[in-house]
């Protein structure tokens, strides 16, 4: 009797002793630089709208010079609620607006400038674009962000130590007046102004000002610290894209890391500075009526989606309002097509209901099992043991399926780890695994595209990781393919009035093949050396309204940045049309540059004299040159 009582009393004690001996499997230790809570929330937004709006909208230039009359800014039907409504319907999460571009014009009545909406005709100088847009964003549940260029070609103190205080006060004025700001966008542009003076920016002061008003704000620049420029304006993030970046010793603009570093990041970078891919839905950043029929087609936008969001980057898509102050119907219609195409592509996750088997699971614990890759909880994940840097996960679908997209995510709160991976499918005919896609980095999100395949079994191979891999999502889709070409209807104004080129000739340099730059084909180019001027002979005297130069669409090509332009009726006496003029932003956005004359000019010859190039060399490459006639 007493023995039985002793035995029964001992069972709870033994159970307690056994439980205390089973040690809970610890989570993986964080690896490398890590995202802040604000950066993680920012990354999860994925897709939002950029708005370029200001005097440039009305003067038809990409970069104003600060000398434009503020009265040119006069949108007749401006409707920020329309902008926000379209952004919301398009699936975007926020709007960032160019509150002040390089010309110094302020879209609010700033007390630190005399180049503002207050001096414009719009609403008799009583308007405030930032107020209207921030209110519209609140109404439609969108976050609000601001672009403020530190370069100011209008402010008289630019180029002096005093200007840094002026700009900090300007920042404070905006950041303290319009509610929450999720992202502060800093352009690194720092051009000469006011007799060639270049400003020494006080970035520490600027960052301190931002954080004093919005501690949670993500600051964008070439080197963050919140997020970084992707290194191009084409919508293409690096196939390898680390969210880490070495930032010590660098600063935005001229002191930034090389473009290829910004595109790829640094594998062992000291700071977490994820990439943001900015690109315009039109050729330029500001609205021009000449580009109404050059809105990117659906196929181009889908490519951008996969080369930005699908490559561990957020997508900031520029949609410039028209001179009326509304988003053009061509742009809004394309945005709705884009939203529908995204929805169609990711409508049904074929991985749901699949069984998963990982070769290695951390500590054999269900807490880190592969099935977490299919649930909706962001903070649940599969992880491997610390000493496992290469492994695999097999996915068996409920039945054979046809698909062409594979999505995978790392659990980035613990760092970015995967450096190489591949995807295989099981071929029943050969009884072998067949590789269908591979990649390097994964990061927050990676989407692989490939031709349709049909199988019931897949294998995700982690081929190389810097620390034990930690993944939290896998999805499989069969996305419809979209093949659209740009509409040829309504070619832009410049194309409509381009003089017929049958009589044209390149008189200098007199080399075979130089007609490639007047053949109407953007893919045929010529490279010129020693900054030799180009003389275009039109074959007859024409009344010229303007001139255009199209650089080669090649990231390694050298483009003309500064030039002189002359015209002549006889090829001997030349009239200067432009002196030391600049093709602004041509390095980052090498699109056709149109130069419109203030008055028509009678001429048979046009001479383009290159003075400086993007590569600081004496050679440059041209795709096309044209003239516009009455």
XYZ file of C-alpha atoms in Angstrom:
630
model
C 0.000 0.000 0.000
C 2.680 2.468 0.942
C 4.778 1.434 -2.100
C 1.901 2.126 -4.469
C 1.389 5.554 -2.994
C 5.115 6.255 -3.377
C 5.053 5.159 -7.022
C 2.084 7.291 -7.937
C 3.601 10.306 -6.207
C 6.823 9.811 -8.150
C 5.232 9.959 -11.636
C 4.670 13.748 -11.705
C 8.171 14.293 -10.415
C 9.673 12.058 -13.120
C 7.611 13.829 -15.753
C 8.872 17.169 -14.518
C 12.459 15.950 -14.506
C 12.087 14.623 -18.085
C 10.603 17.876 -19.343
C 13.385 19.904 -17.798
C 15.935 17.737 -19.615
C 14.397 18.506 -23.049
C 16.078 21.727 -24.115
C 14.114 24.019 -26.437
C 15.825 24.485 -29.809
C 17.119 28.020 -29.983
C 16.319 30.303 -32.903
C 19.125 31.089 -35.353
C 21.344 33.935 -34.249
C 20.940 37.093 -36.361
C 23.478 37.353 -39.176
C 25.140 40.573 -40.332
C 23.410 43.931 -40.634
C 19.679 43.782 -39.912
C 16.621 45.814 -40.919
C 14.968 48.123 -38.430
C 11.227 47.815 -37.820
C 10.703 50.823 -40.100
C 12.796 49.279 -42.875
C 10.902 45.990 -42.629
C 7.543 47.807 -42.790
C 8.875 49.811 -45.756
C 9.978 46.640 -47.588
C 6.543 45.092 -47.114
C 4.943 48.033 -48.940
C 6.672 46.904 -52.174
C 5.007 49.283 -54.658
C 4.142 52.995 -54.595
C 3.816 56.091 -56.788
C 6.303 58.833 -57.605
C 4.925 62.238 -58.658
C 7.130 64.693 -60.569
C 5.259 67.991 -60.809
C 6.324 71.627 -61.011
C 7.382 74.325 -63.499
C 9.112 71.667 -65.624
C 5.654 70.272 -66.339
C 4.828 73.510 -68.134
C 8.211 74.353 -69.682
C 8.722 70.856 -71.142
C 12.172 70.294 -69.639
C 13.463 67.625 -67.276
C 15.629 69.913 -65.144
C 14.739 73.576 -64.770
C 17.413 76.170 -64.068
C 15.703 78.200 -61.340
C 15.278 81.163 -63.680
C 11.815 80.152 -64.883
C 8.980 82.537 -64.082
C 6.963 80.958 -61.225
C 3.839 82.184 -63.011
C 4.248 79.339 -65.529
C 2.982 76.984 -62.812
C -0.773 77.145 -63.289
C -2.589 73.776 -63.361
C -6.170 74.448 -64.390
C -7.853 71.318 -62.986
C -5.481 70.019 -60.349
C -6.991 67.138 -58.402
C -4.806 65.356 -55.860
C -7.759 63.152 -54.935
C -7.638 61.804 -58.489
C -3.943 60.983 -58.049
C -4.597 59.188 -54.762
C -7.646 57.352 -56.102
C -5.665 56.034 -59.066
C -2.726 55.029 -56.858
C -5.059 53.153 -54.521
C -6.874 51.376 -57.340
C -3.542 50.492 -58.944
C -2.505 48.627 -55.782
C 0.079 51.186 -54.669
C 0.683 51.816 -50.985
C 1.936 55.434 -50.980
C 2.752 58.566 -52.978
C 6.071 60.451 -52.937
C 6.045 63.906 -54.532
C 8.821 66.230 -55.728
C 8.048 68.977 -53.231
C 11.159 70.845 -54.451
C 13.181 69.855 -57.503
C 16.570 71.201 -58.575
C 15.064 74.453 -59.866
C 14.201 75.349 -56.260
C 10.468 75.794 -56.916
C 8.446 74.851 -53.818
C 5.026 73.234 -54.175
C 4.015 74.867 -50.893
C 4.232 78.546 -49.851
C 7.605 78.280 -48.151
C 8.820 81.136 -45.990
C 12.404 80.277 -47.012
C 11.988 80.905 -50.744
C 10.493 83.385 -53.180
C 10.196 80.714 -55.881
C 7.000 78.959 -54.773
C 3.324 78.391 -55.490
C 2.749 81.687 -53.649
C 4.383 83.508 -56.578
C 2.445 81.479 -59.180
C -0.900 82.180 -60.857
C -2.403 78.969 -59.483
C -5.210 79.800 -57.072
C -3.993 83.397 -57.051
C -0.923 82.328 -55.103
C -2.957 80.825 -52.266
C -2.578 77.147 -53.153
C -0.591 74.382 -51.424
C 0.010 71.178 -53.357
C 1.484 69.370 -50.355
C -1.557 70.139 -48.236
C -3.945 68.854 -50.891
C -1.917 65.714 -51.571
C -1.259 64.815 -47.932
C -4.985 65.197 -47.219
C -5.839 63.027 -50.230
C -3.400 60.338 -49.087
C -5.054 60.264 -45.658
C -8.478 59.967 -47.302
C -7.432 56.993 -49.439
C -5.335 55.220 -46.824
C -2.002 55.876 -48.522
C 1.286 56.805 -46.917
C 2.821 60.152 -47.824
C 6.449 60.820 -48.753
C 8.396 63.842 -49.933
C 11.284 64.445 -52.316
C 13.268 67.558 -51.468
C 16.323 68.256 -53.584
C 19.138 69.932 -51.657
C 20.315 71.439 -54.940
C 18.628 74.811 -55.436
C 19.381 76.793 -58.580
C 17.198 79.659 -57.441
C 18.094 80.372 -53.820
C 20.725 83.142 -53.536
C 22.523 81.485 -50.594
C 23.166 78.227 -52.430
C 26.893 77.534 -52.475
C 27.511 79.139 -49.078
C 27.651 77.632 -45.551
C 24.434 79.500 -44.707
C 22.480 77.472 -47.264
C 22.677 74.285 -45.191
C 20.668 76.012 -42.455
C 18.221 77.292 -45.056
C 17.703 73.783 -46.394
C 17.388 72.285 -42.893
C 14.736 74.901 -42.105
C 12.990 74.070 -45.375
C 12.972 70.392 -44.401
C 11.592 71.228 -40.970
C 8.881 73.376 -42.527
C 7.645 70.477 -44.657
C 8.182 67.649 -42.203
C 6.411 69.503 -39.415
C 3.358 70.593 -41.391
C 1.786 67.715 -43.321
C 1.427 64.746 -40.986
C 3.298 61.449 -41.082
C 6.049 61.083 -43.680
C 7.075 57.482 -44.361
C 10.001 58.262 -46.695
C 12.261 61.260 -47.170
C 13.767 61.171 -50.659
C 17.140 62.893 -51.098
C 18.528 63.376 -54.582
C 22.309 63.631 -54.557
C 22.409 66.189 -57.383
C 24.854 68.987 -56.636
C 25.370 71.162 -59.665
C 27.082 74.469 -60.106
C 24.946 77.517 -59.477
C 25.425 81.211 -58.876
C 28.775 81.797 -60.562
C 29.884 78.189 -60.389
C 29.562 77.661 -56.644
C 28.952 74.070 -55.510
C 27.350 73.403 -52.133
C 29.048 71.352 -49.430
C 26.011 69.545 -48.039
C 25.699 68.935 -44.289
C 24.099 65.497 -44.506
C 24.331 64.921 -40.757
C 22.267 68.051 -40.171
C 19.724 67.032 -42.807
C 19.315 63.516 -41.368
C 19.025 64.878 -37.824
C 16.281 67.218 -38.997
C 14.317 64.397 -40.614
C 14.535 62.110 -37.598
C 13.608 64.901 -35.177
C 10.192 65.093 -36.847
C 9.749 61.518 -38.077
C 11.948 58.985 -36.251
C 10.342 56.173 -38.203
C 11.000 57.713 -41.647
C 13.088 55.804 -44.159
C 15.648 58.140 -45.736
C 16.461 57.443 -49.378
C 19.740 58.397 -51.043
C 22.653 56.754 -52.837
C 23.830 55.530 -49.432
C 20.602 55.506 -47.421
C 20.676 55.247 -44.506
C 17.122 53.917 -44.891
C 17.111 52.687 -48.482
C 19.335 53.193 -51.514
C 19.130 54.148 -55.168
C 19.387 51.096 -57.410
C 22.029 52.659 -59.667
C 19.867 53.131 -62.767
C 16.519 54.602 -63.796
C 15.396 51.714 -66.022
C 13.568 49.669 -63.408
C 16.200 46.934 -63.215
C 17.565 45.775 -59.885
C 20.591 43.527 -59.812
C 20.082 39.816 -60.350
C 22.365 39.685 -57.348
C 20.979 42.172 -54.851
C 22.233 42.314 -51.289
C 20.357 44.585 -48.896
C 23.646 45.326 -47.184
C 25.893 48.183 -48.247
C 29.209 49.684 -47.211
C 28.472 53.346 -46.541
C 31.465 54.610 -44.558
C 33.442 57.118 -46.574
C 30.609 57.625 -49.083
C 27.888 60.235 -49.440
C 25.042 60.915 -51.894
C 25.816 62.242 -55.351
C 29.403 62.656 -56.474
C 30.701 60.750 -53.453
C 28.439 57.741 -53.940
C 29.587 54.151 -54.535
C 29.826 53.047 -58.199
C 26.528 52.299 -59.943
C 27.243 48.573 -60.194
C 27.801 48.465 -56.422
C 24.470 50.196 -55.851
C 22.830 47.689 -58.181
C 24.262 44.649 -56.383
C 24.888 45.851 -52.833
C 27.751 44.419 -50.780
C 27.739 40.801 -49.657
C 29.300 41.746 -46.310
C 28.092 45.335 -46.174
C 28.237 47.089 -42.828
C 24.730 48.614 -42.961
C 21.257 47.404 -43.940
C 20.346 49.642 -46.879
C 17.830 47.855 -49.146
C 17.278 48.890 -52.747
C 14.501 51.031 -54.178
C 14.004 50.887 -57.937
C 12.703 54.153 -59.391
C 11.513 54.338 -62.986
C 9.023 56.446 -64.944
C 5.978 55.166 -66.787
C 6.976 57.602 -69.571
C 10.380 58.321 -71.148
C 10.908 61.373 -68.922
C 10.193 62.160 -65.289
C 8.004 65.224 -65.900
C 4.919 65.300 -68.102
C 5.255 66.247 -71.740
C 2.385 66.152 -74.261
C 4.874 64.725 -76.740
C 5.015 61.499 -74.711
C 1.278 60.876 -74.388
C 1.669 57.876 -76.677
C 4.951 56.678 -75.197
C 3.552 55.269 -71.966
C 5.275 51.973 -71.176
C 3.297 49.006 -72.423
C 2.070 46.206 -70.199
C 4.864 43.854 -71.148
C 7.465 46.473 -70.173
C 5.771 47.115 -66.837
C 5.554 43.406 -66.046
C 9.253 43.049 -66.828
C 9.921 45.918 -64.421
C 7.809 44.225 -61.742
C 9.940 41.092 -61.931
C 13.246 42.978 -62.110
C 12.386 45.143 -59.105
C 9.961 43.569 -56.629
C 10.965 40.162 -57.961
C 14.622 40.941 -57.184
C 14.498 42.054 -53.556
C 13.702 45.717 -54.282
C 10.760 48.051 -53.826
C 9.258 49.660 -56.926
C 8.725 53.437 -57.073
C 6.842 54.054 -60.331
C 6.708 57.653 -61.546
C 3.381 58.850 -62.968
C 3.672 62.569 -63.851
C 0.480 64.681 -63.777
C -0.368 66.729 -66.851
C -0.453 70.497 -67.191
C -4.064 70.390 -66.060
C -2.894 68.803 -62.816
C -4.449 65.403 -63.469
C -2.987 62.012 -64.338
C -3.430 61.486 -68.070
C -5.995 58.836 -69.142
C -3.284 56.896 -71.013
C -1.261 56.540 -67.825
C -4.177 55.640 -65.581
C -5.519 53.068 -68.031
C -2.110 51.406 -68.226
C -1.833 51.367 -64.424
C -5.159 49.521 -64.206
C -3.983 46.998 -66.800
C -0.803 46.549 -64.782
C -2.771 45.951 -61.569
C -4.965 43.388 -63.309
C -1.968 41.603 -64.791
C -0.335 41.355 -61.358
C -3.554 40.036 -59.835
C -3.952 37.486 -62.632
C -0.349 36.353 -62.302
C -0.618 35.627 -58.585
C -4.240 34.565 -58.355
C -3.824 30.917 -57.278
C -0.909 29.575 -55.268
C -0.362 26.021 -56.494
C 1.859 25.252 -53.500
C -1.084 25.337 -51.094
C -1.885 21.846 -49.848
C 1.515 20.502 -50.889
C 3.646 18.296 -48.643
C 7.172 19.513 -47.872
C 10.252 17.634 -46.819
C 13.449 19.391 -45.781
C 16.718 17.474 -45.793
C 17.612 19.363 -42.627
C 15.362 21.045 -40.058
C 16.827 22.966 -37.184
C 17.186 20.645 -34.205
C 14.510 18.404 -35.698
C 12.035 20.815 -34.126
C 8.503 21.358 -35.402
C 9.014 25.027 -34.546
C 11.210 25.332 -37.644
C 9.509 22.794 -39.917
C 9.283 23.298 -43.679
C 5.480 23.522 -43.569
C 5.849 27.066 -42.235
C 6.779 28.060 -45.790
C 3.119 27.673 -46.757
C 1.386 29.488 -43.893
C 0.402 33.158 -43.749
C 2.275 34.099 -40.578
C 5.246 36.269 -41.511
C 7.194 35.416 -38.357
C 6.995 31.647 -38.759
C 9.824 30.133 -40.781
C 11.869 27.073 -41.700
C 15.478 27.087 -40.559
C 18.421 24.716 -40.803
C 21.050 23.840 -38.214
C 23.894 26.284 -37.702
C 26.483 24.149 -39.485
C 24.275 23.570 -42.556
C 25.057 26.048 -45.342
C 23.711 23.997 -48.253
C 20.559 21.906 -48.197
C 17.311 21.260 -50.057
C 13.544 21.200 -49.635
C 11.339 18.889 -51.690
C 7.811 20.038 -52.523
C 5.194 17.470 -53.575
C 2.043 19.015 -55.008
C -1.375 17.431 -54.596
C -1.351 16.546 -58.305
C 0.750 17.368 -61.375
C 0.518 21.086 -62.119
C 1.660 23.412 -64.905
C 3.436 26.559 -63.724
C 6.000 29.227 -64.704
C 6.652 31.283 -61.557
C 8.334 30.428 -58.261
C 8.386 32.854 -55.322
C 10.631 32.468 -52.295
C 11.357 34.743 -49.314
C 14.013 34.866 -46.641
C 13.099 35.838 -43.106
C 15.094 39.055 -43.214
C 14.625 40.091 -39.544
C 17.437 37.562 -38.985
C 19.494 38.872 -41.910
C 20.068 38.047 -45.564
C 21.932 34.761 -45.965
C 21.413 32.906 -49.248
C 24.085 33.502 -51.906
C 23.124 30.826 -54.467
C 20.105 28.600 -55.061
C 18.404 26.600 -57.794
C 15.014 25.094 -58.593
C 14.562 21.598 -60.016
C 11.564 19.567 -61.133
C 11.169 15.799 -61.181
C 10.960 14.369 -64.698
C 8.863 11.199 -64.617
C 10.058 10.153 -68.075
C 13.751 10.144 -67.175
C 13.323 9.582 -63.429
C 15.755 12.459 -62.827
C 15.789 15.936 -61.369
C 15.972 18.670 -64.021
C 17.065 22.226 -63.193
C 14.699 24.870 -64.567
C 16.036 28.037 -62.894
C 18.718 29.306 -60.579
C 19.731 32.510 -58.875
C 22.067 34.123 -56.393
C 20.426 36.273 -53.719
C 16.877 35.932 -52.367
C 16.372 38.576 -49.670
C 12.897 39.828 -48.826
C 11.410 38.413 -52.025
C 12.672 36.678 -55.153
C 10.439 35.643 -58.058
C 11.816 33.306 -60.715
C 10.348 33.335 -64.236
C 10.701 30.415 -66.628
C 8.838 28.668 -69.436
C 5.859 26.578 -68.409
C 6.679 23.178 -66.950
C 4.454 20.400 -65.645
C 5.317 18.225 -62.670
C 4.144 17.132 -59.237
C 7.511 17.398 -57.492
C 9.953 20.285 -57.114
C 13.189 20.710 -55.240
C 14.537 24.002 -53.932
C 18.286 23.732 -53.483
C 20.103 26.141 -51.209
C 23.532 25.817 -52.785
C 25.386 28.426 -50.752
C 24.487 30.406 -47.651
C 26.583 32.696 -45.467
C 24.841 31.347 -42.359
C 22.191 28.693 -41.835
C 19.337 29.434 -44.284
C 16.084 30.811 -42.881
C 13.085 30.989 -45.249
C 9.502 31.987 -44.512
C 7.619 31.679 -47.811
C 7.343 29.582 -50.955
C 4.654 30.096 -53.607
C 4.080 28.599 -57.086
C 2.023 30.167 -59.888
C 1.051 29.710 -63.508
C 1.021 33.314 -64.721
C -0.452 34.325 -68.087
C 2.154 35.745 -70.437
C 1.537 39.276 -71.717
C 2.962 40.293 -75.058
C 2.097 43.834 -76.084
C 3.871 46.278 -78.322
C 3.861 50.042 -78.083
C 1.145 51.761 -80.044
C 2.396 53.514 -83.141
C -0.659 55.749 -83.235
C -0.258 59.431 -82.524
C 3.518 59.590 -82.698
C 4.735 62.459 -80.563
C 5.001 66.020 -81.780
C 8.685 65.778 -82.577
C 8.169 62.700 -84.742
C 5.285 64.314 -86.612
C 7.387 67.298 -87.656
C 10.746 65.638 -88.259
C 12.025 66.634 -91.684
C 12.295 63.842 -94.233
C 15.855 62.593 -94.153
C 16.366 61.389 -97.714
C 18.320 64.540 -98.565
C 20.303 64.588 -95.337
C 23.962 63.838 -95.029
C 26.682 63.933 -92.366
C 29.313 66.244 -93.895
C 31.672 65.933 -90.940
C 33.168 63.653 -89.849
C 33.134 62.297 -93.404
C 33.312 58.618 -92.530
C 31.493 55.623 -93.931
C 28.603 54.532 -91.766
C 27.877 57.912 -90.231
C 24.410 57.890 -91.811
C 23.538 55.418 -89.054
C 22.768 58.401 -86.839
C 20.116 59.739 -89.268
C 18.572 56.449 -90.449
C 15.649 56.476 -88.008
C 16.859 53.262 -86.352
C 17.639 53.648 -82.649
C 19.620 50.395 -82.658
C 22.252 51.551 -85.149
C 24.829 53.757 -83.455
C 28.125 55.443 -84.176
C 30.967 56.374 -81.836
C 32.891 59.616 -82.443
C 36.343 60.464 -81.092
C 38.228 63.576 -79.981
C 35.004 65.528 -79.334
C 34.881 66.145 -83.092
C 31.867 68.314 -84.065
C 29.118 66.744 -86.157
C 27.834 68.746 -89.118
C 24.415 67.742 -90.453
C 23.639 68.848 -94.025
C 19.859 68.968 -94.576
C 20.199 69.265 -98.369
C 17.999 72.372 -98.441
C 17.212 75.401 -96.309
C 14.470 74.658 -93.792
C 12.722 76.579 -91.051
C 13.924 74.781 -87.936
C 11.964 74.707 -84.707
C 14.309 72.459 -82.809
C 16.896 69.718 -82.676
C 17.011 66.312 -80.994
C 19.813 64.014 -79.873
C 19.207 60.378 -78.901
C 22.049 58.728 -76.982
C 22.865 55.051 -77.335
C 20.760 52.859 -75.065
C 23.767 51.175 -73.538
C 24.784 51.476 -69.888
C 28.466 51.518 -70.872
C 28.146 54.117 -73.650
C 29.521 57.630 -73.344
C 26.908 60.367 -73.790
C 27.221 64.083 -74.507
C 26.463 66.115 -71.377
C 27.582 69.650 -72.344
C 27.470 71.018 -75.888
C 27.334 73.968 -78.259
C 24.803 74.083 -81.086
C 25.134 76.170 -84.257
C 23.180 76.616 -87.510
C 24.226 77.971 -90.909
C 22.717 78.620 -94.303
C 25.972 78.189 -96.254
C 28.189 76.017 -94.040
C 30.675 78.850 -93.535
C 29.061 81.456 -91.318
C 27.610 79.920 -88.154
C 24.997 81.280 -85.775
C 25.212 80.152 -82.164
C 21.917 78.675 -80.862
C 23.105 77.128 -77.602
C 26.337 77.800 -75.701
C 27.636 75.391 -73.071
C 24.142 73.920 -72.755
C 23.604 70.773 -70.730
C 21.672 67.551 -71.307
C 20.590 67.070 -67.700
C 20.376 63.623 -66.099
C 21.369 61.920 -69.345
C 23.722 59.526 -67.570
C 20.954 58.015 -65.456
C 18.150 58.399 -67.984
C 19.601 58.238 -71.535
C 16.473 59.158 -73.493
C 16.006 61.422 -76.498
C 16.905 65.030 -75.714
C 14.740 67.625 -77.495
C 16.039 71.190 -77.833
C 13.300 73.597 -78.887
C 14.226 76.997 -80.287
C 12.519 80.137 -78.974
C 11.942 81.245 -82.589
C 12.170 79.364 -85.904
C 15.602 79.523 -87.549
C 16.312 79.331 -91.297
C 19.215 76.924 -91.876
C 20.616 74.205 -94.101
C 23.420 73.084 -91.765
C 23.386 72.146 -88.097
C 26.577 71.685 -86.070
C 26.630 69.824 -82.761
C 29.821 70.414 -80.809
C 30.353 68.113 -77.819
C 32.184 69.697 -74.892
C 31.868 67.102 -72.114
C 30.727 63.497 -71.815
C 29.343 61.260 -69.096
C 32.570 59.243 -69.024
C 34.859 62.297 -68.963
C 36.480 61.055 -72.163
C 36.725 62.584 -75.641
C 34.550 59.934 -77.302
C 30.774 59.666 -77.390
C 28.140 57.464 -79.043
C 24.997 58.637 -80.857
C 21.949 56.653 -81.889
C 20.075 59.431 -83.743
C 20.075 63.171 -84.403
C 17.093 64.959 -85.931
C 15.711 68.407 -86.596
C 12.155 69.586 -86.113
C 10.652 71.840 -88.796
C 7.553 73.962 -89.197
